Amino acid sequence: MSATTDHPGDLSGNLALPRDSAALLAALRDSEDAYRRLFDFTPLPMWVRDGDTFRFLDINHAAIEAYGYTREEFLAMTVHGIRPPEERERLRAYLSRQAPSPANAYSGRWTHRRKNGTLMTVETWSHILVFRGRPARLIIARDITAQLHAEVEAQVGRERFQLIAAATSDAVWDWDFEANTLWWGESFYKQFGYHPNEFSDAFSAWSDALHPEDRERVTRSLHAARDENREFWREQYRFRRKDGTYATVLDRGRVVRDAAGVPHRMVGGMTDITEQSRLQSQYLRAQRMESIGTLAGGIAHDLNNLLTPILLATELAQMHHPSAEIRRYLGTIETSARRGADLVRQVLTFARGVEGKRVPVQIGQLVHSAARFASETFPRPIRVRTAISEGLWPISADATQLNQVLLNLASNARDAMPDGGQLLFAADNAEVDATLAATAPSARPGPHVVLVVSDTGIGIPPEHLERIFEPFFTTKEVGKGTGLGLPTVHAIVREHGGFITVQSDARTGSVFKVHLPAQPGIEIPVPPEFARFSPSARPGDGETILIIDDEPALRDLTRYTLESRGFTVLTAVDGAEGVAVFAQNREKIALVITGMAMPVMDGAATISALHRIDPRLPIVATSGHDPCGRMTRSVRGEIRHFLAKPFSTDQLLAAVARGLGAAG
């Protein structure tokens, strides 16, 4: 196959510089080792030739495989050895034209010969360099024989072109430069809903159908491909369907030139990638959410370490019986700290899906809490009301996740009332019959508690109602909604065996009803770690407790709290010091309280080391962030109790009592 026109000079034109060659040049400047690795393992054939003698100075594995010569055979040859005789004179003439500017990088298309005598057409890129102290050239080659064969096969007549266009799912087109008209294949009309008589063949008809934000960019690049001697064109943009919606399309074209190189047509194909783009967008959003979850975990650990001393210090201050006004201020601080801790748990639940225990829950308390939160944080033009029936049946649920359900629904209601309105939280008992249960896959007949969150906002358009629970579906502006709020609500409700219904109207607003299976006969116990202690409850009897934690404020306040209750306290700033302190005081230490996330030696390693010294030692583990209980599961058999940060004085004393074997 004969060679085509050479393309010396600027590599940004017809023959683009491969990334590998640019990286190789950078590697050559950086280090010999980096050059060696990149040179040897680059998949494109590469060699270095002497600038004067044209002998091969170095050759990579890809060239050996492509040409069939051994490394030794290559190093005994010049570059003329891989060229057929008719190409050698052309090469000499070409190189003589390059002589005035030998430092230039240049590219070209050539015919090369393999060792077995077969020919191939290659694109080559050449760069000046100094190799082992001598002027040399780095050559990168790419076999385009198959590509050229395919291009030859592509030159078919109009009749065959139309048959192919009718058979493919792509919207095939042919742009006549002289007439400035576009011919479209049948699939174009099928994909985008137009009738052939409704869509003009004028170039302007296509350009007018581009999204206004994409039009200038796409038409400019298309004309540049025609006018700047390019061979191929490729763009992604939005194209208007007949119904007015926009499809995301990937469009490719190839410029057809005559024997003199004058462009006269461009043929191409447009592929609808709307669904692919949507899935890719969802994937990228999911990745962002995973990153947010990782960030949230680190923030949760730090915030919980900050909130614990606040709670402990506030309770210690209240023990000294200050004035009523001071107690009121301290109560406000304590309430704010507890709300901060709740907010951290909500962020973790949303971002990482942190699991929680299913326990009997009185739903009315959660509704009151959500309504109070909304009334204190939402804009004042939004009026918050509650309608909670007496005698609500208990349900078995994760209270944190249900709180998230209420807050997500309330946040949506807030956004639906930009100018204010009424937000209602309601709860009531209800018997779900078989007819209602048949409307939802997860529903079962029987007693339920119904949670209602309603607003008087702008409502949800009918065409969006069926999609509001789809992940990442949102009608909000970019940056104002992730499309995960309602899908999260739906997932939590479904996991609890319930179902959710929606009614919406532009005049009256929206009503969300959450049905959760109830258990009328069960009691709601008070967890021991939340039982209230009086200042004199379970005083210490001089027992020695070792506290291991890297947070100074938390460590000191925990020590002071326990010492004020009659315990003797030793402290350590990390696991390594904690193990050393325990080894020195093994006989008198009755209990160890250790953090899990610490430098030097983390909690899991510390617990294992302590139990190697004394397998019967009671240990209480604490952590500001334990996603899905992974930390505690790793040491489950070695700890007496897990205490989540932030913890109160009562929770601390309950954990100590449990660890020492006393009644909580």
XYZ file of C-alpha atoms in Angstrom:
664
model
C 0.000 0.000 0.000
C 1.453 3.351 -0.971
C 2.190 6.035 1.550
C 0.007 9.096 1.876
C 0.934 12.728 2.357
C 3.514 13.482 5.034
C 2.489 15.641 7.953
C 5.562 17.305 9.459
C 5.584 20.039 12.034
C 2.622 20.820 14.282
C 1.325 17.606 15.833
C -1.995 19.133 16.874
C -3.303 18.774 13.345
C -4.261 15.751 11.313
C -2.165 13.176 13.183
C -2.524 13.706 16.890
C 0.404 13.033 19.198
C -0.239 9.861 21.233
C -0.413 10.304 24.996
C 2.247 7.623 25.454
C 4.812 9.602 23.460
C 4.206 12.786 25.443
C 4.534 10.810 28.665
C 7.681 9.155 27.352
C 9.316 12.496 26.581
C 8.489 13.664 30.095
C 9.881 10.432 31.492
C 13.083 10.895 29.494
C 13.539 14.238 31.150
C 12.769 12.858 34.618
C 14.730 9.639 34.932
C 16.249 6.761 33.036
C 14.283 4.228 35.126
C 10.944 5.837 34.350
C 11.882 5.980 30.672
C 12.813 2.307 30.671
C 9.530 1.171 32.213
C 7.352 3.322 30.001
C 9.368 2.567 26.863
C 9.314 -1.206 27.371
C 5.658 -1.555 28.266
C 4.045 0.976 25.919
C 1.729 -0.999 23.586
C 2.742 1.008 20.499
C 5.963 0.061 18.649
C 8.738 2.497 19.594
C 12.428 2.806 18.824
C 15.308 5.226 19.101
C 17.469 5.738 15.979
C 20.790 7.471 15.578
C 20.426 10.963 14.174
C 23.231 10.520 11.633
C 23.528 6.810 10.794
C 19.826 5.914 11.192
C 20.820 2.767 13.114
C 18.467 1.403 15.746
C 19.792 2.297 19.210
C 16.921 0.932 21.292
C 13.696 -0.976 20.583
C 10.678 -1.855 22.739
C 8.739 -5.120 23.088
C 5.784 -3.915 20.995
C 8.063 -3.240 17.990
C 9.684 -6.672 18.270
C 6.233 -8.297 18.232
C 4.895 -6.112 15.410
C 7.837 -6.482 13.027
C 9.043 -9.993 13.858
C 12.747 -9.174 14.308
C 14.647 -9.999 17.480
C 16.199 -7.210 19.506
C 19.675 -8.229 18.286
C 18.520 -8.143 14.640
C 17.033 -4.697 15.114
C 20.188 -3.296 16.715
C 22.225 -4.547 13.737
C 19.956 -2.739 11.235
C 19.140 0.789 10.111
C 15.604 2.078 9.736
C 15.883 1.479 5.975
C 15.713 -2.240 6.721
C 12.024 -2.087 7.648
C 11.033 -0.152 4.530
C 10.341 -1.509 1.041
C 12.767 -0.208 -1.624
C 10.271 2.271 -3.098
C 9.870 3.938 0.315
C 13.574 4.405 1.010
C 14.105 7.154 -1.548
C 10.946 8.888 -0.351
C 12.282 8.742 3.220
C 15.640 10.236 2.172
C 13.901 13.073 0.347
C 11.579 13.654 3.270
C 14.426 13.755 5.800
C 16.419 16.111 3.604
C 13.473 18.523 3.672
C 13.521 18.307 7.482
C 17.235 19.062 7.719
C 16.941 22.833 8.194
C 14.940 22.311 11.408
C 16.058 19.017 12.923
C 14.685 19.908 16.352
C 11.115 19.819 15.083
C 8.822 16.966 15.963
C 7.193 15.601 12.839
C 4.739 12.939 11.822
C 3.942 10.975 8.711
C 2.261 7.973 7.162
C 4.519 5.255 5.701
C 4.635 1.719 4.400
C 6.768 -0.640 6.516
C 7.816 -4.209 5.897
C 7.793 -6.969 8.512
C 10.493 -9.634 8.682
C 8.166 -12.121 6.919
C 7.834 -9.728 3.978
C 4.264 -8.542 4.586
C 3.590 -4.811 4.362
C 1.697 -2.567 6.706
C 0.778 1.099 6.722
C 1.816 2.985 9.844
C 1.476 6.447 11.261
C 4.712 7.588 12.873
C 5.665 10.404 15.226
C 9.269 11.522 15.574
C 10.867 13.615 18.329
C 14.418 14.895 18.697
C 16.361 13.795 21.776
C 19.865 13.098 23.067
C 20.413 9.410 23.661
C 23.582 8.284 25.422
C 25.282 11.512 24.477
C 24.380 11.416 20.762
C 21.673 13.238 18.783
C 18.881 10.789 18.089
C 15.208 10.481 17.274
C 12.447 8.755 19.207
C 9.959 7.150 16.796
C 6.474 5.957 17.735
C 4.535 3.892 15.203
C 0.902 2.804 14.962
C -0.297 0.141 12.522
C -3.306 1.581 10.639
C -3.487 -1.068 7.914
C -6.803 -2.430 9.128
C -8.142 1.080 9.569
C -7.282 1.990 5.980
C -8.868 -1.185 4.678
C -12.008 -0.296 6.598
C -11.970 3.201 5.132
C -11.678 1.806 1.624
C -14.602 -0.525 2.290
C -16.599 2.453 3.561
C -16.473 4.116 0.150
C -19.672 2.589 -1.145
C -22.324 3.910 -3.455
C -25.419 5.808 -2.338
C -27.709 2.821 -2.685
C -25.590 0.618 -0.454
C -25.124 3.534 1.972
C -28.879 3.947 2.283
C -29.392 0.244 2.909
C -26.855 0.325 5.722
C -28.415 3.493 7.106
C -31.819 1.814 7.231
C -30.408 -1.224 9.032
C -28.514 0.582 11.791
C -29.956 2.017 14.994
C -27.794 5.139 14.616
C -29.240 8.195 12.897
C -27.029 8.120 9.793
C -26.563 11.373 7.885
C -24.810 12.800 4.826
C -23.945 16.499 4.659
C -23.482 17.943 1.170
C -21.171 20.953 1.581
C -22.038 22.606 -1.745
C -25.822 22.435 -1.300
C -25.540 22.747 2.490
C -28.173 20.042 2.919
C -28.387 17.024 5.203
C -29.727 13.659 4.155
C -31.030 11.551 7.081
C -31.468 7.795 7.324
C -34.770 6.257 8.407
C -33.587 5.641 11.962
C -33.301 9.403 12.545
C -37.051 9.830 12.200
C -37.788 6.786 14.345
C -35.500 7.886 17.162
C -36.534 11.509 17.417
C -40.192 11.326 16.422
C -40.120 13.418 13.255
C -41.828 12.643 9.955
C -39.632 13.104 6.866
C -41.919 15.900 5.696
C -41.629 17.659 9.080
C -37.854 17.979 9.209
C -36.205 19.991 6.450
C -32.999 18.783 4.827
C -31.516 22.266 5.238
C -28.463 22.384 7.492
C -30.184 25.093 9.547
C -32.989 22.680 10.509
C -30.480 20.478 12.297
C -28.603 23.375 13.910
C -31.881 24.941 15.117
C -32.730 21.663 16.874
C -29.558 21.785 18.969
C -29.903 22.883 22.560
C -29.242 26.652 22.714
C -26.395 26.107 25.171
C -24.695 23.618 22.806
C -25.420 25.171 19.411
C -22.445 27.498 18.989
C -19.901 24.994 20.282
C -21.119 22.130 18.096
C -21.568 24.050 14.843
C -18.185 25.739 15.284
C -16.401 22.412 15.762
C -18.257 20.882 12.800
C -17.205 23.649 10.436
C -13.661 23.504 11.786
C -13.466 19.814 10.877
C -14.474 20.674 7.324
C -12.262 23.729 6.898
C -9.096 22.745 8.779
C -8.162 19.635 6.833
C -9.377 17.265 9.541
C -10.546 13.788 8.749
C -12.899 13.005 11.632
C -15.353 14.945 13.763
C -16.920 13.938 17.093
C -19.179 15.792 19.556
C -21.677 15.116 22.328
C -24.633 17.451 22.624
C -28.379 17.742 23.276
C -30.800 17.396 20.364
C -34.487 18.330 20.437
C -37.050 15.614 19.788
C -40.385 16.350 18.175
C -42.120 16.373 21.602
C -39.811 19.175 22.767
C -37.652 17.089 25.090
C -33.923 16.836 24.516
C -31.953 13.678 23.854
C -28.266 13.445 24.680
C -26.502 12.251 21.522
C -23.017 11.247 20.483
C -22.384 12.368 16.910
C -19.468 11.303 14.700
C -18.600 12.271 11.158
C -15.889 11.738 8.521
C -14.927 14.281 5.893
C -14.895 12.912 2.321
C -12.426 14.663 0.017
C -11.773 14.401 -3.708
C -8.459 13.431 -5.297
C -7.190 16.982 -4.869
C -7.983 16.953 -1.160
C -10.944 19.321 -1.458
C -13.741 18.453 1.018
C -17.168 17.979 -0.529
C -19.164 15.788 1.899
C -19.242 14.589 5.464
C -20.972 11.344 6.427
C -21.700 10.301 9.991
C -23.970 8.748 12.564
C -25.768 10.152 15.605
C -26.341 7.803 18.583
C -28.920 8.492 21.279
C -27.020 8.011 24.568
C -29.620 9.610 26.852
C -30.047 6.527 29.020
C -26.328 5.847 29.083
C -25.672 9.433 30.196
C -28.331 9.161 32.876
C -26.775 5.970 34.249
C -23.337 7.527 34.143
C -24.647 10.571 35.968
C -26.210 8.322 38.608
C -22.946 6.458 38.970
C -21.002 9.687 39.427
C -23.552 10.929 41.943
C -23.301 7.648 43.817
C -19.534 8.063 43.891
C -19.954 11.571 45.252
C -22.324 10.263 47.905
C -19.788 7.605 48.853
C -17.177 10.342 49.204
C -19.607 12.381 51.280
C -20.213 9.327 53.442
C -16.497 8.865 54.026
C -16.151 12.547 54.875
C -19.207 12.371 57.131
C -17.664 9.481 59.049
C -14.545 11.483 59.824
C -16.559 14.564 60.739
C -18.856 12.465 62.941
C -15.912 11.100 64.912
C -14.497 14.579 65.521
C -17.848 16.186 66.338
C -18.827 13.442 68.755
C -15.488 13.815 70.518
C -16.245 17.544 70.843
C -19.836 17.062 72.004
C -19.033 14.528 74.741
C -17.052 16.989 76.924
C -19.823 19.550 76.455
C -22.437 17.125 77.788
C -20.263 15.954 80.674
C -19.204 19.487 81.647
C -22.795 20.728 81.530
C -24.026 17.937 83.785
C -21.142 18.442 86.192
C -21.974 22.153 86.375
C -25.618 21.337 87.101
C -24.555 19.102 90.000
C -23.201 22.148 91.841
C -26.741 23.564 92.153
C -26.291 26.954 90.470
C -29.090 29.468 90.323
C -32.264 28.733 88.384
C -31.188 31.094 85.622
C -27.797 29.401 85.277
C -29.468 25.974 85.286
C -31.719 27.171 82.484
C -28.704 28.247 80.434
C -26.962 24.958 81.152
C -30.093 23.090 80.087
C -30.061 24.987 76.801
C -26.426 23.999 76.238
C -27.204 20.362 77.011
C -30.228 20.331 74.692
C -28.185 21.893 71.880
C -25.394 19.355 72.318
C -27.864 16.474 72.217
C -29.450 17.897 69.075
C -25.997 18.197 67.555
C -25.398 14.529 68.315
C -28.751 13.642 66.735
C -27.844 15.666 63.658
C -24.556 13.788 63.315
C -26.420 10.474 63.472
C -28.867 11.678 60.824
C -26.040 12.695 58.491
C -24.405 9.300 58.922
C -27.668 7.477 58.332
C -28.270 9.474 55.156
C -24.755 9.309 53.764
C -23.658 5.817 54.729
C -26.826 3.942 55.655
C -25.701 3.324 59.238
C -27.780 0.530 60.692
C -29.542 0.739 64.036
C -31.457 -1.482 66.392
C -35.140 -2.256 65.864
C -36.762 -1.631 69.216
C -40.301 -0.814 70.373
C -40.856 2.889 69.631
C -43.548 5.361 70.683
C -43.943 7.202 67.402
C -45.659 10.215 68.947
C -42.423 11.304 70.607
C -40.616 11.264 67.266
C -43.357 13.302 65.605
C -43.266 15.896 68.412
C -39.475 16.106 68.089
C -39.608 16.550 64.280
C -42.290 19.222 64.585
C -40.256 21.085 67.212
C -37.180 20.930 64.990
C -39.156 22.296 62.020
C -40.709 25.115 64.042
C -37.295 26.205 65.332
C -35.320 25.975 62.085
C -37.719 26.538 59.165
C -38.491 30.070 57.914
C -41.015 31.893 60.079
C -43.671 32.223 57.323
C -44.067 28.433 57.612
C -46.509 27.586 60.407
C -46.009 24.163 61.989
C -48.980 22.251 63.433
C -49.329 18.819 65.024
C -52.276 16.451 65.321
C -51.129 13.401 67.297
C -53.775 11.005 68.585
C -53.708 9.618 72.116
C -52.881 5.971 72.654
C -50.770 5.415 69.563
C -49.770 1.786 69.123
C -46.069 0.985 69.520
C -44.085 -0.048 66.467
C -40.808 -1.939 66.144
C -38.431 0.411 64.393
C -35.102 2.181 64.222
C -35.947 5.532 65.769
C -33.082 7.328 64.040
C -34.213 6.197 60.605
C -37.848 7.149 61.274
C -36.655 10.537 62.435
C -34.881 10.842 59.081
C -38.136 9.963 57.286
C -39.972 12.764 59.076
C -37.213 15.309 58.514
C -36.846 14.444 54.817
C -40.581 14.805 54.245
C -40.599 18.048 56.231
C -37.670 19.427 54.199
C -39.514 18.673 50.945
C -42.591 20.423 52.323
C -40.493 23.448 53.268
C -39.062 23.686 49.740
C -42.597 23.482 48.319
C -43.599 26.605 50.319
C -41.058 29.306 49.369
C -43.549 32.018 50.345
C -44.735 30.308 53.518
C -47.704 28.133 54.367
C -48.795 25.447 56.817
C -46.834 22.281 57.620
C -48.791 19.581 59.449
C -47.383 16.589 61.330
C -50.031 14.040 62.288
C -50.129 10.490 63.646
C -53.026 8.085 64.231
C -53.846 4.398 64.534
C -55.396 2.675 61.529
C -56.434 -0.801 60.437
C -55.161 -1.558 56.944
C -57.569 -3.823 55.087
C -56.779 -6.201 52.252
C -57.900 -3.699 49.615
C -55.508 -0.990 50.773
C -52.716 -3.505 51.339
C -53.029 -4.674 47.724
C -51.985 -1.214 46.498
C -48.392 -1.602 47.740
C -46.069 -4.615 47.268
C -44.687 -4.462 50.831
C -48.037 -3.832 52.576
C -49.802 -6.378 54.786
C -53.275 -6.118 56.321
C -53.418 -5.402 60.031
C -52.876 -2.665 62.623
C -50.729 0.252 61.491
C -49.669 3.659 62.704
C -50.116 6.325 60.024
C -47.740 9.284 59.921
C -48.900 12.274 57.894
C -46.733 15.137 56.670
C -48.706 17.642 54.611
C -48.089 21.110 53.240
C -49.996 23.878 51.487
C -47.301 24.391 48.868
C -47.078 24.349 45.093
C -47.781 20.643 44.741
C -46.147 18.020 42.526
C -46.903 18.018 38.772
C -48.892 14.893 37.753
C -46.199 13.823 35.293
C -43.654 13.702 38.139
C -45.728 11.851 40.734
C -44.757 8.407 39.452
C -41.059 9.263 39.531
C -40.587 11.037 42.872
C -39.226 7.886 44.553
C -36.704 7.170 41.780
C -33.091 7.626 42.926
C -31.576 10.900 41.698
C -34.820 12.155 40.161
C -35.213 15.799 41.105
C -36.852 18.875 39.628
C -34.716 21.214 41.730
C -31.885 23.263 40.330
C -28.363 21.831 40.283
C -26.863 22.161 43.744
C -30.252 22.409 45.472
C -31.260 18.770 45.499
C -29.622 15.357 45.162
C -32.732 13.369 44.270
C -32.071 11.093 47.258
C -34.436 12.467 49.911
C -37.664 10.732 48.892
C -35.936 7.542 47.660
C -34.322 7.290 51.109
C -37.738 7.735 52.738
C -39.205 5.048 50.508
C -36.353 2.632 51.254
C -36.604 3.093 55.035
C -40.380 2.694 55.054
C -40.163 -0.427 52.887
C -37.478 -1.941 55.156
C -39.819 -1.411 58.101
C -42.556 -3.377 56.314
C -44.617 -0.275 55.604
C -45.739 1.673 52.586
C -46.241 5.289 51.595
C -48.967 7.079 49.621
C -48.950 10.558 48.090
C -51.677 12.986 47.124
C -50.809 16.295 45.520
C -52.592 19.230 43.958
C -51.271 22.571 42.753
C -54.037 24.375 44.682
C -53.941 22.568 48.036
C -50.407 21.149 48.306
C -49.133 17.650 49.032
C -49.994 14.966 51.601
C -47.573 12.102 52.350
C -48.973 9.230 54.423
C -46.548 6.693 55.861
C -48.140 3.420 57.056
C -46.008 1.426 59.507
C -47.002 -1.980 60.957
C -47.949 -1.640 64.643
C -47.646 -4.051 67.562
C -50.400 -3.015 69.980
C -49.495 -5.559 72.667
C -45.799 -4.806 73.227
C -44.349 -2.579 75.939
C -41.697 0.074 75.425
C -38.850 -0.543 77.885
C -36.381 2.145 78.897
C -32.876 1.057 77.849
C -30.618 0.667 80.912
C -27.956 2.977 79.528
C -30.519 5.789 79.316
C -31.906 5.319 82.823
C -31.485 8.470 84.863
C -28.956 8.413 87.688
C -29.170 10.615 90.722
C -25.897 12.203 91.846
C -25.588 9.581 94.563
C -26.576 6.515 92.500
C -24.032 3.672 92.315
C -21.138 5.577 93.903
C -17.723 4.089 93.434
C -16.059 2.264 96.245
C -12.558 3.243 95.321
C -12.467 0.929 92.281
C -9.681 1.917 89.889
C -10.716 2.641 86.317
C -8.239 3.182 83.473
C -9.359 5.681 80.800
C -7.568 5.489 77.425
C -8.436 8.266 74.970
C -6.491 10.650 72.740
C -8.885 13.593 73.294
C -7.584 15.579 76.322
C -10.849 17.364 77.155
C -12.907 14.185 76.941
C -10.335 12.221 78.926
C -10.130 14.824 81.708
C -13.883 15.326 82.065
C -14.514 11.587 82.095
C -11.887 11.263 84.822
C -13.424 14.110 86.845
C -16.941 12.683 86.481
C -15.883 9.260 87.732
C -13.732 10.658 90.541
C -16.679 12.741 91.728
C -18.633 9.464 92.049
C -16.026 7.789 94.215
C -13.898 5.974 91.648
C -10.118 6.096 91.365
C -9.032 6.959 87.837
C -5.847 6.431 85.838
C -5.468 7.863 82.313
C -3.482 7.197 79.148
C -3.286 9.194 75.924
C -3.185 6.226 73.513
C -3.324 2.461 73.359
C 0.396 1.899 73.774
C 0.528 3.985 76.957
C -2.697 2.374 78.153
C -1.256 -1.128 77.887
C 1.867 0.027 79.759
C -0.179 1.656 82.543
C -2.316 -1.459 82.904
C 0.737 -3.731 83.060
C 2.136 -1.627 85.916
C -1.185 -1.511 87.823
C -2.726 -4.808 86.821
C -3.727 -5.873 90.355
C -5.774 -2.771 91.154
C -7.430 -1.819 87.827
C -11.020 -3.083 87.856
C -12.222 -1.690 84.500
C -10.810 -0.117 81.341
C -12.644 2.477 79.219
C -10.924 2.860 75.838
C -11.559 4.808 72.664
C -11.542 2.906 69.376
C -10.056 5.439 66.919
C -6.673 6.448 68.363
C -3.180 7.049 66.976
C -0.194 4.790 67.703
C -2.375 1.829 68.733
C -6.107 1.805 67.969
C -8.836 0.456 70.202
C -9.063 -3.008 68.673
C -5.306 -3.599 69.062
C -5.379 -2.156 72.575
C -8.236 -4.431 73.655
C -6.500 -7.488 72.247
C -3.232 -6.564 74.017
C -5.022 -5.991 77.346
C -6.796 -9.334 77.136
C -3.549 -11.117 76.433
C -2.390 -9.780 79.804
C -5.689 -10.436 81.613
C -8.420 -12.321 79.706
C -11.008 -11.549 82.432
C -10.496 -7.777 82.373
C -13.823 -5.936 81.810
C -13.528 -3.343 79.022
C -15.912 -0.630 77.846
C -15.237 0.579 74.272
C -16.184 4.091 73.140
C -16.273 5.606 69.668
C -17.530 8.702 67.924
C -18.282 6.772 64.726
C -18.851 3.038 64.298
C -20.423 2.514 60.848
C -22.746 -0.483 60.891
C -21.085 -1.737 64.088
C -17.946 -2.919 62.287
C -15.608 -1.815 65.092
C -17.587 -3.415 67.860
C -18.052 -6.630 65.888
C -14.283 -6.928 65.551
C -13.894 -7.011 69.351
C -17.383 -8.185 70.313
C -16.149 -11.108 72.389
C -13.605 -8.957 74.232
C -15.652 -5.988 75.478
C -18.280 -5.765 78.190
C -20.133 -2.793 76.713
C -19.986 -0.304 73.816
C -20.580 3.370 74.638
C -21.312 5.618 71.653
C -20.033 9.196 71.742
C -21.319 11.637 72.696
C -22.421 10.120 76.004
C -23.934 11.699 79.074
C -22.973 11.193 82.710
C -25.876 8.767 83.129
C -24.815 6.697 80.131
C -21.214 6.669 81.344
C -22.187 5.481 84.821
C -24.541 2.871 83.371
C -21.727 1.529 81.224
C -19.358 1.445 84.204
C -21.974 -0.354 86.303
C -22.521 -2.894 83.573
C -18.782 -3.334 83.095
C -18.222 -3.923 86.807
C -21.068 -6.398 86.899
C -23.383 -4.214 89.031
C -27.058 -3.644 88.278
C -27.548 -0.837 85.752
